[in-house]
Tab-separated table of C-alpha atoms in Angstrom:
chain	number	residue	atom	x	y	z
A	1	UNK	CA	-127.228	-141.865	64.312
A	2	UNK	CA	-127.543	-138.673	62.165
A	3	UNK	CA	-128.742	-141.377	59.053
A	4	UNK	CA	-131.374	-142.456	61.659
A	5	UNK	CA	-132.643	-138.400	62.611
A	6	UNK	CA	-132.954	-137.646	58.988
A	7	UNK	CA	-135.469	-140.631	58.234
A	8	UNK	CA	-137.610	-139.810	61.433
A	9	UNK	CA	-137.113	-136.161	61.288
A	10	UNK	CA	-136.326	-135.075	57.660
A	11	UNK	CA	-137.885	-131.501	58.263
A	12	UNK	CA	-135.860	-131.062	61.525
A	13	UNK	CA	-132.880	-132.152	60.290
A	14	UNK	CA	-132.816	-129.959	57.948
A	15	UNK	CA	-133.289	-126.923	60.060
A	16	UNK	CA	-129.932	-127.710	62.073
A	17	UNK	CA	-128.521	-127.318	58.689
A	18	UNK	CA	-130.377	-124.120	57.922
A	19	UNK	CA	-129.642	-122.428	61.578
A	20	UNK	CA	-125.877	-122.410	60.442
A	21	UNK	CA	-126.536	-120.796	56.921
A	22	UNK	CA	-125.551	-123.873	55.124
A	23	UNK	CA	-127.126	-127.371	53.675
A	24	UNK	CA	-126.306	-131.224	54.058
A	25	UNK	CA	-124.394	-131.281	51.310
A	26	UNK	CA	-121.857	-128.289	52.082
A	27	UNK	CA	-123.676	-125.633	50.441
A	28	UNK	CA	-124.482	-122.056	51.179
A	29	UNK	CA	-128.107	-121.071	50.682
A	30	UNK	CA	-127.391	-118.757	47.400
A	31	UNK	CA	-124.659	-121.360	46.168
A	32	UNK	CA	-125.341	-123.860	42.735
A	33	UNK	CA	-124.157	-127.185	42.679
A	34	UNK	CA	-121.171	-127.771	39.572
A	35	UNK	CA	-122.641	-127.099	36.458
A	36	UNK	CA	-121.457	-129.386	33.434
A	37	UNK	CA	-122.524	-128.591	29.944
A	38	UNK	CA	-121.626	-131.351	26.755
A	39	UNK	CA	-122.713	-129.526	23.268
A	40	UNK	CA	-123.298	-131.549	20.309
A	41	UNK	CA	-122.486	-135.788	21.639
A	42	UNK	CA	-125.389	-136.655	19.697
A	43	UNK	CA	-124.785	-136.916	16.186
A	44	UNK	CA	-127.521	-138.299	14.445
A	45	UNK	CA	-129.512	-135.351	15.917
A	46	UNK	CA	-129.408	-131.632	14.388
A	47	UNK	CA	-128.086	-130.202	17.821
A	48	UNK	CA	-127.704	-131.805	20.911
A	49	UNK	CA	-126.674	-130.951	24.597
A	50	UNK	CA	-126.270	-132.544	27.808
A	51	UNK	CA	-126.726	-130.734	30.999
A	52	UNK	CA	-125.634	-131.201	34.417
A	53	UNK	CA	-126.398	-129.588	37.622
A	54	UNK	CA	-125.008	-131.912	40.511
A	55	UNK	CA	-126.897	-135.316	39.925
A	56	UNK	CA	-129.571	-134.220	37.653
A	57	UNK	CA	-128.989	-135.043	34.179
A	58	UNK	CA	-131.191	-133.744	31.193
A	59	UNK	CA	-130.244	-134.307	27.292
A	60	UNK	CA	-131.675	-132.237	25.016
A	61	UNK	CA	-131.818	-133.476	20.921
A	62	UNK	CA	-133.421	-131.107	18.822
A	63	UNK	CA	-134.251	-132.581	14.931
A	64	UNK	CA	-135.327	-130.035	12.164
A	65	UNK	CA	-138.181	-131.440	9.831
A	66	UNK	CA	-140.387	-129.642	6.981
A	67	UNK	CA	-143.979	-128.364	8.145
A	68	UNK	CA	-146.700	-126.265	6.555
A	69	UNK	CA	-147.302	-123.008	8.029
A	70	UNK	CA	-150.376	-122.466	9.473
A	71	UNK	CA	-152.932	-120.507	7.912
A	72	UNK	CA	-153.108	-118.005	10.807
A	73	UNK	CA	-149.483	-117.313	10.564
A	74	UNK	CA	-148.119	-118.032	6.677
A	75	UNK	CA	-144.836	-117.123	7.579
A	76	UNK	CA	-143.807	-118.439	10.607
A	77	UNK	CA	-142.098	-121.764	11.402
A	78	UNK	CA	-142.636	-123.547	14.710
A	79	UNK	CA	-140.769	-124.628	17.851
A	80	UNK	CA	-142.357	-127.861	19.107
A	81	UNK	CA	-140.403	-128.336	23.058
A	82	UNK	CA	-141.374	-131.692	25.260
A	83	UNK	CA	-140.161	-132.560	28.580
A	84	UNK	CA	-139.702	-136.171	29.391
A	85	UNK	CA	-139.640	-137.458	32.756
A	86	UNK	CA	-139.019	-141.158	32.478
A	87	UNK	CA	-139.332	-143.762	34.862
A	88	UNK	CA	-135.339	-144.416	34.961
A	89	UNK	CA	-134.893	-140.987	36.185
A	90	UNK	CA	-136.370	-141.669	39.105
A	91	UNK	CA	-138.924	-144.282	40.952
A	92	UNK	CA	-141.523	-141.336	41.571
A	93	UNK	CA	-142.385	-141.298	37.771
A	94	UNK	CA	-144.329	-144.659	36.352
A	95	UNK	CA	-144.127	-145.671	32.664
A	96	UNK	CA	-147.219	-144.535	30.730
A	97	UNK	CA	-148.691	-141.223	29.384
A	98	UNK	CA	-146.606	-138.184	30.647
A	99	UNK	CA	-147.396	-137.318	34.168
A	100	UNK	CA	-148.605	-134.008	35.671
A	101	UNK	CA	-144.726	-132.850	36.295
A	102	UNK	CA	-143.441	-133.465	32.574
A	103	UNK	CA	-146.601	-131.628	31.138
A	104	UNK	CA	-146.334	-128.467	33.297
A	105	UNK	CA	-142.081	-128.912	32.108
A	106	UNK	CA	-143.213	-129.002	28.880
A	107	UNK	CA	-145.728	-125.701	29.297
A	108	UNK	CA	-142.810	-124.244	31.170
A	109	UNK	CA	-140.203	-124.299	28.483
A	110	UNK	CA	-143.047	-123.750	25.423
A	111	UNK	CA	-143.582	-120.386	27.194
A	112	UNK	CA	-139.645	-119.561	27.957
A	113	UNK	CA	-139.411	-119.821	24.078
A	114	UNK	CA	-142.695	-117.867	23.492
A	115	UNK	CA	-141.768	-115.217	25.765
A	116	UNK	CA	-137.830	-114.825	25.411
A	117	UNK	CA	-138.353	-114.786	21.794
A	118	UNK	CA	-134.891	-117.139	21.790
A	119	UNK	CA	-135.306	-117.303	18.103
A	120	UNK	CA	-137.759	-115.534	15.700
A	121	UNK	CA	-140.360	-117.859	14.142
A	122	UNK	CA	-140.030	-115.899	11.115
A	123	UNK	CA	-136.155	-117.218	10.733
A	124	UNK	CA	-137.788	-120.355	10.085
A	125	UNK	CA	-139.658	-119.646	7.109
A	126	UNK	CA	-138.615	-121.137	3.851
A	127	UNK	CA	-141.048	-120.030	1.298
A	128	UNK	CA	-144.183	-117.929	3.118
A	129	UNK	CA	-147.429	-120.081	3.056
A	130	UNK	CA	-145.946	-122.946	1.855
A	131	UNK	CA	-143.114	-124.184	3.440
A	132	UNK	CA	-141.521	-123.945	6.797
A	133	UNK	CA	-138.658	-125.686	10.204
A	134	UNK	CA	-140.593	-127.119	12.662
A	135	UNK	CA	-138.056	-127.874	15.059
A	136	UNK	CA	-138.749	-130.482	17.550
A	137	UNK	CA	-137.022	-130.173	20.673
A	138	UNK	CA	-136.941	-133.271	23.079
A	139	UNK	CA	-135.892	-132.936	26.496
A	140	UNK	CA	-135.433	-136.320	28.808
A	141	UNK	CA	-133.949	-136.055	32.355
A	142	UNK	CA	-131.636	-138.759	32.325
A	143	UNK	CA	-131.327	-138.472	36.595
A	144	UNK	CA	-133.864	-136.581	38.716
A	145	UNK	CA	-131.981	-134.731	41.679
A	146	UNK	CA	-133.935	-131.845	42.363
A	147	UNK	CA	-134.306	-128.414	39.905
A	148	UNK	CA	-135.340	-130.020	36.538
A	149	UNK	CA	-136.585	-126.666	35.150
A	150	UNK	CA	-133.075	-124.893	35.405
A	151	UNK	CA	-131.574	-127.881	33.765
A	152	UNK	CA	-134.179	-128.071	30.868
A	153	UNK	CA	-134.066	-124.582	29.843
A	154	UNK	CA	-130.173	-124.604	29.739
A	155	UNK	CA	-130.154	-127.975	28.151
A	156	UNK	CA	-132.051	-126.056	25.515
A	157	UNK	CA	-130.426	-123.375	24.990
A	158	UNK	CA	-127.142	-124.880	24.344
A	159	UNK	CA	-128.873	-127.535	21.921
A	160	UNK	CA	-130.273	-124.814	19.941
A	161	UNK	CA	-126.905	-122.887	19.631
A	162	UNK	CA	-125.512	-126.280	18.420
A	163	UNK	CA	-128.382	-126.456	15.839
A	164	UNK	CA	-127.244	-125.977	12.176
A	165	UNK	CA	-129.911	-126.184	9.551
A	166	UNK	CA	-128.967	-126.542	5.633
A	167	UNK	CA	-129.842	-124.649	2.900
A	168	UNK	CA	-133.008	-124.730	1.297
A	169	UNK	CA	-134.222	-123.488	-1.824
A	170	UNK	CA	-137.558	-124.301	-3.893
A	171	UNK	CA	-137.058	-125.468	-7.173
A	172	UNK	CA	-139.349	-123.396	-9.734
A	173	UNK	CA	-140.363	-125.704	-11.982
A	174	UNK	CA	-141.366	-128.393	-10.071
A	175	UNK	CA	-142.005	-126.592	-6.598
A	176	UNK	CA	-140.106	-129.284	-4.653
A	177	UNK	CA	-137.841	-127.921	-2.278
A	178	UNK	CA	-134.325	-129.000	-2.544
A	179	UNK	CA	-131.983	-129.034	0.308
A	180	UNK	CA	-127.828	-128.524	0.304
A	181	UNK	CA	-126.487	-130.261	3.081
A	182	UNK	CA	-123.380	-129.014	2.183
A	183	UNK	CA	-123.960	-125.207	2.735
A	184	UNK	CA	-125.138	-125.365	6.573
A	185	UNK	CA	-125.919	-122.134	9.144
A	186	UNK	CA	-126.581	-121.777	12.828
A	187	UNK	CA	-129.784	-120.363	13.825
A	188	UNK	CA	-129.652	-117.065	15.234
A	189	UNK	CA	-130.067	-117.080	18.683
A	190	UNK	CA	-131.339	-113.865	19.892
A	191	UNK	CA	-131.362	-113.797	23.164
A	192	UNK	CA	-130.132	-116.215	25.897
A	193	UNK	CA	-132.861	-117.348	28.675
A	194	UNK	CA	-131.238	-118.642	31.537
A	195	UNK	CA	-133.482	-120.110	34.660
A	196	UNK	CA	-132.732	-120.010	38.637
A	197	UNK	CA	-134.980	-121.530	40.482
A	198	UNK	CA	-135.346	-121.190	44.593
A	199	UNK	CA	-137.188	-123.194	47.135
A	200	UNK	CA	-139.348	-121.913	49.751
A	201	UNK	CA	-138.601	-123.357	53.781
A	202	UNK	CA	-140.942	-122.492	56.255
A	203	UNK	CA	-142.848	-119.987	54.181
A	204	UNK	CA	-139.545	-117.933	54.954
A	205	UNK	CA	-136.180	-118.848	53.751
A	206	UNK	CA	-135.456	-119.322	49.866
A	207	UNK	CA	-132.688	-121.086	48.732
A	208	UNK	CA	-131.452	-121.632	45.542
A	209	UNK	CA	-130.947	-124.915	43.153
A	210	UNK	CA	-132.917	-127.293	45.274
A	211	UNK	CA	-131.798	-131.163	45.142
A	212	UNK	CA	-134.637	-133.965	44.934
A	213	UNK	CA	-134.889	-133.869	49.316
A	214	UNK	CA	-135.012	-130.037	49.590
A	215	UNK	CA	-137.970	-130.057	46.947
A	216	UNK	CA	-139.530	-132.686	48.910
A	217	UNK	CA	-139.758	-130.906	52.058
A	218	UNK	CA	-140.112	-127.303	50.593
A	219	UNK	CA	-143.503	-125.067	51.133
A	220	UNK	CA	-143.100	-123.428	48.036
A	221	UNK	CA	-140.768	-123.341	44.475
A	222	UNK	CA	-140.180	-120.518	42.264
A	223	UNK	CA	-138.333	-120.304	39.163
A	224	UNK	CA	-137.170	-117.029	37.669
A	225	UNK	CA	-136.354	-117.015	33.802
A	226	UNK	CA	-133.648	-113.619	32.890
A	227	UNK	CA	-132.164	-112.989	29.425
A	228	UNK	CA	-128.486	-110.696	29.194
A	229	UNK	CA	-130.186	-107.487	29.469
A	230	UNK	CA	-131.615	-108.216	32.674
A	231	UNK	CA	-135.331	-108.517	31.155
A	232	UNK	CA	-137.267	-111.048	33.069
A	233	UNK	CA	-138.857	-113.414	30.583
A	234	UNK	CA	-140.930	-115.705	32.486
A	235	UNK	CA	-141.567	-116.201	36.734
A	236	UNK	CA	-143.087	-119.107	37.607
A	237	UNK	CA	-144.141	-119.698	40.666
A	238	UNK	CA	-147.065	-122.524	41.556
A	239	UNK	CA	-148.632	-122.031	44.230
A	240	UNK	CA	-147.123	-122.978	47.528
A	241	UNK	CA	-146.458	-120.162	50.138
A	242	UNK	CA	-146.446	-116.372	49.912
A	243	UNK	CA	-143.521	-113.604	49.177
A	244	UNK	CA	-143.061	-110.760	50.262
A	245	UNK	CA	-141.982	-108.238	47.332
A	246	UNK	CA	-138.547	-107.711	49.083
A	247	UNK	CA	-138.131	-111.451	49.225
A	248	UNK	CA	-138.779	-111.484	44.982
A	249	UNK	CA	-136.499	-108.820	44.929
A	250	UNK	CA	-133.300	-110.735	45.940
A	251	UNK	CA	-134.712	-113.636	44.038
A	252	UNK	CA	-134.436	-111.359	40.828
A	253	UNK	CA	-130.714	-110.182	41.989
A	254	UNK	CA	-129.521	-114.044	42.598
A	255	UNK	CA	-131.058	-114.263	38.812
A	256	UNK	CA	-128.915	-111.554	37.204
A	257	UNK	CA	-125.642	-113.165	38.738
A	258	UNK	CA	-126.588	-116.672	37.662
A	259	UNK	CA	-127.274	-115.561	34.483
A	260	UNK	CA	-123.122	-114.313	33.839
A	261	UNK	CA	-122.145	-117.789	35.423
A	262	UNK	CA	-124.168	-119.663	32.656
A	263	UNK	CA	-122.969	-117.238	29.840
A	264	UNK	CA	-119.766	-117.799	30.811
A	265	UNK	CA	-119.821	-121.167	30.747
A	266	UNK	CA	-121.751	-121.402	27.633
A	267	UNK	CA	-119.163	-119.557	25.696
A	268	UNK	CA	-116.351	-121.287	26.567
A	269	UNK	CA	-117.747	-124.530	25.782
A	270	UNK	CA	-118.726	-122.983	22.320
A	271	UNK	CA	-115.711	-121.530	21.899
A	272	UNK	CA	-113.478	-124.641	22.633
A	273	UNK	CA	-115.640	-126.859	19.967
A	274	UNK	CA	-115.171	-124.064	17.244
A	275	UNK	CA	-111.267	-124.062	18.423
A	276	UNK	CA	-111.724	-128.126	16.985
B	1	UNK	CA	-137.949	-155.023	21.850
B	2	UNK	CA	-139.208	-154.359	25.504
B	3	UNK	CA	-140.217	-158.140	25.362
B	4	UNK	CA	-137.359	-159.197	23.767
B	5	UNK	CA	-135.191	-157.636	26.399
B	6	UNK	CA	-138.092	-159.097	29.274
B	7	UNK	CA	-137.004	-162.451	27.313
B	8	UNK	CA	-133.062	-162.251	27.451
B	9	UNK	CA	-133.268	-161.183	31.176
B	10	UNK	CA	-135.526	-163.811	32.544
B	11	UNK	CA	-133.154	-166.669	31.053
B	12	UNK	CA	-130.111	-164.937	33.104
B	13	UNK	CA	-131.393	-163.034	36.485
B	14	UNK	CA	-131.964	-165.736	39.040
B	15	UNK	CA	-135.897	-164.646	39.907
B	16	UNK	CA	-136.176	-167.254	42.655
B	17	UNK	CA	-133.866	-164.990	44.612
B	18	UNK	CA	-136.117	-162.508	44.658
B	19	UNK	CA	-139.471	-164.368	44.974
B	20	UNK	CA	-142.397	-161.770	44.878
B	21	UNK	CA	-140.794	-158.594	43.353
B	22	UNK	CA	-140.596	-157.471	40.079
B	23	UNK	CA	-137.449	-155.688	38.392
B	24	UNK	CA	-138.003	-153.161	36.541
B	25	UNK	CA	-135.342	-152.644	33.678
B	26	UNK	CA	-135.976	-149.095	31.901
B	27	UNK	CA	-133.809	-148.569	29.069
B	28	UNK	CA	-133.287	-145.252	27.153
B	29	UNK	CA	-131.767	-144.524	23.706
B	30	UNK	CA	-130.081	-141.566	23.423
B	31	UNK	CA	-128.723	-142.061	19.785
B	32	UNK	CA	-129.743	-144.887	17.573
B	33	UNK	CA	-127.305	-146.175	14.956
B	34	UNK	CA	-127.861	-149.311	14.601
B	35	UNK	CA	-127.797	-152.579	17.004
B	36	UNK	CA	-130.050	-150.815	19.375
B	37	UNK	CA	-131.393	-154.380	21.013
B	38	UNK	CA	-127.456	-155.462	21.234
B	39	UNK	CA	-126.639	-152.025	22.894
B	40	UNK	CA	-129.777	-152.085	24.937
B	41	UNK	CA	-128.707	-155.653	26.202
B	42	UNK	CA	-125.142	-154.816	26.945
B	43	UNK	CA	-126.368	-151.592	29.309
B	44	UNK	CA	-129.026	-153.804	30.635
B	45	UNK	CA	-126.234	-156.101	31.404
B	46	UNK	CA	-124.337	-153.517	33.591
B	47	UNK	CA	-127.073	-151.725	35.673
B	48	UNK	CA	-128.824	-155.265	36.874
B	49	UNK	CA	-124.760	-155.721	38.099
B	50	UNK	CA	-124.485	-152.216	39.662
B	51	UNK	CA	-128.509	-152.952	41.031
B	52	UNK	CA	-126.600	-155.565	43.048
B	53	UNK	CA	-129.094	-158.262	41.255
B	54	UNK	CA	-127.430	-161.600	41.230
B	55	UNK	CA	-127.274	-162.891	37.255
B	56	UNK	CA	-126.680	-166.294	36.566
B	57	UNK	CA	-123.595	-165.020	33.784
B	58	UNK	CA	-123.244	-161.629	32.063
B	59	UNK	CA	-125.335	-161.297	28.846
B	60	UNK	CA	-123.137	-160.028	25.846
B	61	UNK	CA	-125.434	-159.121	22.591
B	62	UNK	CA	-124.181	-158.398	19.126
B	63	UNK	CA	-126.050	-158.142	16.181
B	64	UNK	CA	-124.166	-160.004	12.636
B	65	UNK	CA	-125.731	-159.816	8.941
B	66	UNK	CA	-124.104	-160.782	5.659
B	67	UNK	CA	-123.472	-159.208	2.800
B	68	UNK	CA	-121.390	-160.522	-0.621
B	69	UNK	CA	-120.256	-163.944	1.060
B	70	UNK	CA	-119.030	-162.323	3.981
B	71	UNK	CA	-119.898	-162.354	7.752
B	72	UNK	CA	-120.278	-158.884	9.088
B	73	UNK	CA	-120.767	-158.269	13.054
B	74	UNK	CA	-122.089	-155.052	14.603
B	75	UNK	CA	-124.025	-153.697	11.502
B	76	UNK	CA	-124.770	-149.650	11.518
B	77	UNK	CA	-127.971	-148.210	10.684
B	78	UNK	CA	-126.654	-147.822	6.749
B	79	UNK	CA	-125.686	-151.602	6.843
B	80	UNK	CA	-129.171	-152.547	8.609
B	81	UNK	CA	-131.156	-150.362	6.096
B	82	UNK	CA	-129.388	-152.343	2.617
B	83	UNK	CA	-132.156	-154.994	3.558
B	84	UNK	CA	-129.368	-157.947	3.984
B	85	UNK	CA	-130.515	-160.206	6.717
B	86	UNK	CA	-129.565	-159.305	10.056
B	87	UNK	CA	-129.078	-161.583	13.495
B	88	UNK	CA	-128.975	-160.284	16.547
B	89	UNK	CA	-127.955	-162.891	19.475
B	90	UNK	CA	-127.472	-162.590	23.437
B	91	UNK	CA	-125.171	-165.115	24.583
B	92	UNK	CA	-124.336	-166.370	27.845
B	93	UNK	CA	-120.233	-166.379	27.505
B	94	UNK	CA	-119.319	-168.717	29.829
B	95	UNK	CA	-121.708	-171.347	29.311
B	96	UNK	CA	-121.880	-170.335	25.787
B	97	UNK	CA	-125.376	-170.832	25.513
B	98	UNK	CA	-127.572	-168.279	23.503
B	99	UNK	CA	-130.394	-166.178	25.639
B	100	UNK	CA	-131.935	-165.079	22.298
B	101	UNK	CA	-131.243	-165.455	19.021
B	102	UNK	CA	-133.598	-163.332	16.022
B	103	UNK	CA	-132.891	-163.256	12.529
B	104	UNK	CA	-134.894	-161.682	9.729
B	105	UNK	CA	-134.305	-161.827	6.194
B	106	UNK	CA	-133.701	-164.968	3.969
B	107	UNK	CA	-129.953	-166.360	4.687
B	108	UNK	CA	-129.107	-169.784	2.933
B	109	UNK	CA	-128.978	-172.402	6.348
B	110	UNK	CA	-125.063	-172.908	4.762
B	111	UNK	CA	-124.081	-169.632	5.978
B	112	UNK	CA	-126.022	-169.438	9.274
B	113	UNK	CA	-122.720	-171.188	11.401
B	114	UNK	CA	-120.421	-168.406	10.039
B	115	UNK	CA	-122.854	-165.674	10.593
B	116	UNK	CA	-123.695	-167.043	14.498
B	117	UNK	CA	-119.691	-167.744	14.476
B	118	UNK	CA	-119.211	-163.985	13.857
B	119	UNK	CA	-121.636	-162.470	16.169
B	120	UNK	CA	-120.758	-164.737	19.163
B	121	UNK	CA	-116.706	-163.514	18.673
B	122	UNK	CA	-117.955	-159.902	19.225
B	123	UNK	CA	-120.247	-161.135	22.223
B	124	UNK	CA	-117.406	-162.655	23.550
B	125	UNK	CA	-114.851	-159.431	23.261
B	126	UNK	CA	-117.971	-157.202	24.185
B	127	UNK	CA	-117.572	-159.601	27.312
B	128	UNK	CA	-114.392	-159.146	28.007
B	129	UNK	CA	-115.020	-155.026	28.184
B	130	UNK	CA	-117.688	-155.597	30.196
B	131	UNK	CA	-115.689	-158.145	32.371
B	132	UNK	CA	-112.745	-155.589	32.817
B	133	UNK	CA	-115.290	-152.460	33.334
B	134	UNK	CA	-117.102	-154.707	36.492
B	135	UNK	CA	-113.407	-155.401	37.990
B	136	UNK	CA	-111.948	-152.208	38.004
B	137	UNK	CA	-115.041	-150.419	39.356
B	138	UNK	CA	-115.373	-153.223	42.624
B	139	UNK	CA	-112.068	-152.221	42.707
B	140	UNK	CA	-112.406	-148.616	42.786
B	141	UNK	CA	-115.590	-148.885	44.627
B	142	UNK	CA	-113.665	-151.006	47.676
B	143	UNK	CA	-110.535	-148.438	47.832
B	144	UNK	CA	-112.967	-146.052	48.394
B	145	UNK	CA	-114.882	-147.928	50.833
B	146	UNK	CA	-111.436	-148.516	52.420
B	147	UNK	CA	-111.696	-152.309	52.943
């Protein structure tokens, strides 16, 4: 009977749940669903992660390859990020060019990198003006359950920690550039982005981690990017309806605790595959 | 390969249960060292079962080559790069009959039997994994059902 409500009523159904402070699937409004991290399963790639919050799956592979610097900026290598949303993730998404969700992914993350300054373009300079790491940095959502953005950005994150570029040197005499894949270093990560996103119900109550149903039948999304020192590096919030200030407020306080639950779990995973 | 794998399916889901739909197979690789189309089979394989879509027999690929007299199966990306030929085949186990068989390369017709000989033993134990994989998750999936 209750299966048969929630396909007439969806919106109603849900706001039995909400009365009592909690959601369908046992949750409290400010609560995440498990969060499962795998660093480094793919080996053919230069770092790798796989990211799981509840049902939604998102591998990140990031590959290192040789670029020219651009005139503009002679000494600075780039970061190249793309989201993609494939039709096996989920039957909204057709096969074809990327829709209008993956692009505005893909816009999200470039600007988390841009604006967290999560590494410094200028670490990936070999030789100024001539040669520098372009690192490409593909995301795929293997299972679409709501939240993508969250996932993505930690998906990244823990990809690029895994990342370990070799040594590269440019021969004098014949200006090639020779590479030691024996002598290998991590990048240096410099600070650590982590994303929380909330939905909006009713143009009044937010909660937090939405799954694929609560997006559907949210007013309003807003994601909310914080690095360690409690510096907000990116708030995204399209459209949908308003906030109040106060209502930001405890969006940005749910941020700064989410942030030490995804350090936390970041640095034990690191620490158990250097413990190897 | 997206109509290779369109080719391999069509000779083992039974369409005419399903008159006026189309399936939709969507495969992902998340790491390719060689025998992608074997690997892409063998998952295919497994979701159309979990999808509930009734298959006339599993389909078990494996991909074979040879190199220095010798029959190799399951061939790496190093071992598909030397430029030996390679054969990938999809075989129906039971029935034994071959969904698709592909081979590029030159290979001397006196060696083909021992390289198809060698890449339809690996179908067949790839088979039995899959076999024992199906059974213990119907298994699983009834206890928790609590037939």
């Amino acid at each position: 009977m209750a299966a048969g409500f929630k396909t007439v009523e969806p919106l109603e159904y849900y706001r039995r749940f909400l009365k009592e402070n909690c959601r369908p699937d046992g949750r409290e409004l400010g609560e995440f669903r498990t969060t499962t991290v795998n660093i480094g399963s793919v080996s053919t790639a230069d770092g790798s992660a796989l990211v799981k919050l509840g049902n939604t799956a998102v591998i990140c592979g990031i590959k290192a390859e040789f670029a020219a610097p651009s005139p503009e900026a002679p000494d600075k290598g780039y970061v190249v990020p793309n989201v993609d949303l494939p039709p096996l993730c989920s039957s909204r998404f057709r096969s074809g060019p990327p829709g209008e969700e993956a692009q505005v992914a893909s816009q999200f993350i470039a600007d988390v990198i841009e604006n967290s300054q999560i590494i410094l373009k200028e670490d990936l300079c070999i030789s100024p003006g001539k040669l520098a790491w372009v690192l490409y940095c593909d995301l795929i959502c293997l299972d679409y359950d709501g939240n993508i953005l969250d996932a993505c950005t930690f998906a990244l994150l823990a990809a690029l920690k895994n990342v370990q570029l070799p040594e590269v040197t440019i021969n004098e005499e014949t200006a090639l550039a020779e590479v030691n894949l024996k002598k290998k270093h991590y990048l240096n990560i410099r600070t650590h982005p982590v994303a929380t996103s909330f939905a909006v119900f009713d143009d009044t109550l937010l909660i937090v981690d939405p799954t694929g149903e609560e997006e559907h039948l949210a007013t309003g999304t807003l994601t909310v990017v914080m690095d360690e020192e409690g510096k907000l590096c990116c708030l995204h919030k399209p459209g949908g309806s308003g906030l109040t200030g106060a209502k930001l407020q405890d969006c940005l306080s749910r941020a700064v605790t989410r942030h030490k639950e995804v350090k936390k779990l970041m640095d034990e995973v690191i620490k158990s595959m250097k413990a190897k | 390969m997206g109509l290779q794998l369109r080719q391999t399916f069509e000779a083992a889901i039974l369409t005419q249960l399903h008159p006026r739909s189309q399936i939709d197979i969507y495969v992902q690789v998340l790491q390719a060292d060689g025998g992608t189309y074997a690997a892409c089979v063998n998952a295919a394989t497994l979701a159309v079962l979990d999808a509930g879509i009734p298959m006339r027999d599993f389909v078990c690929a494996c991909s074979a080559g040879f190199v220095d007299g010798t029959a190799l199966a399951d061939l790496s990306h190093v071992e598909e790069a030397a430029g030996g030929p390679q054969l990938a085949l999809a075989l129906l186990p039971a029935s034994g009959q071959i969904a698709l068989l592909e081979m590029d390369a030159r290979l001397h017709e006196d060696h083909l039997e021992r390289v198809l000989e060698a890449a339809a033993r690996a179908a067949r134990d790839v088979h039995t994994l899959l076999d024992r994989v199906v059974r213990q998750h119907v298994r699983e999936a009834s206890v928790l059902l609590g037939d």
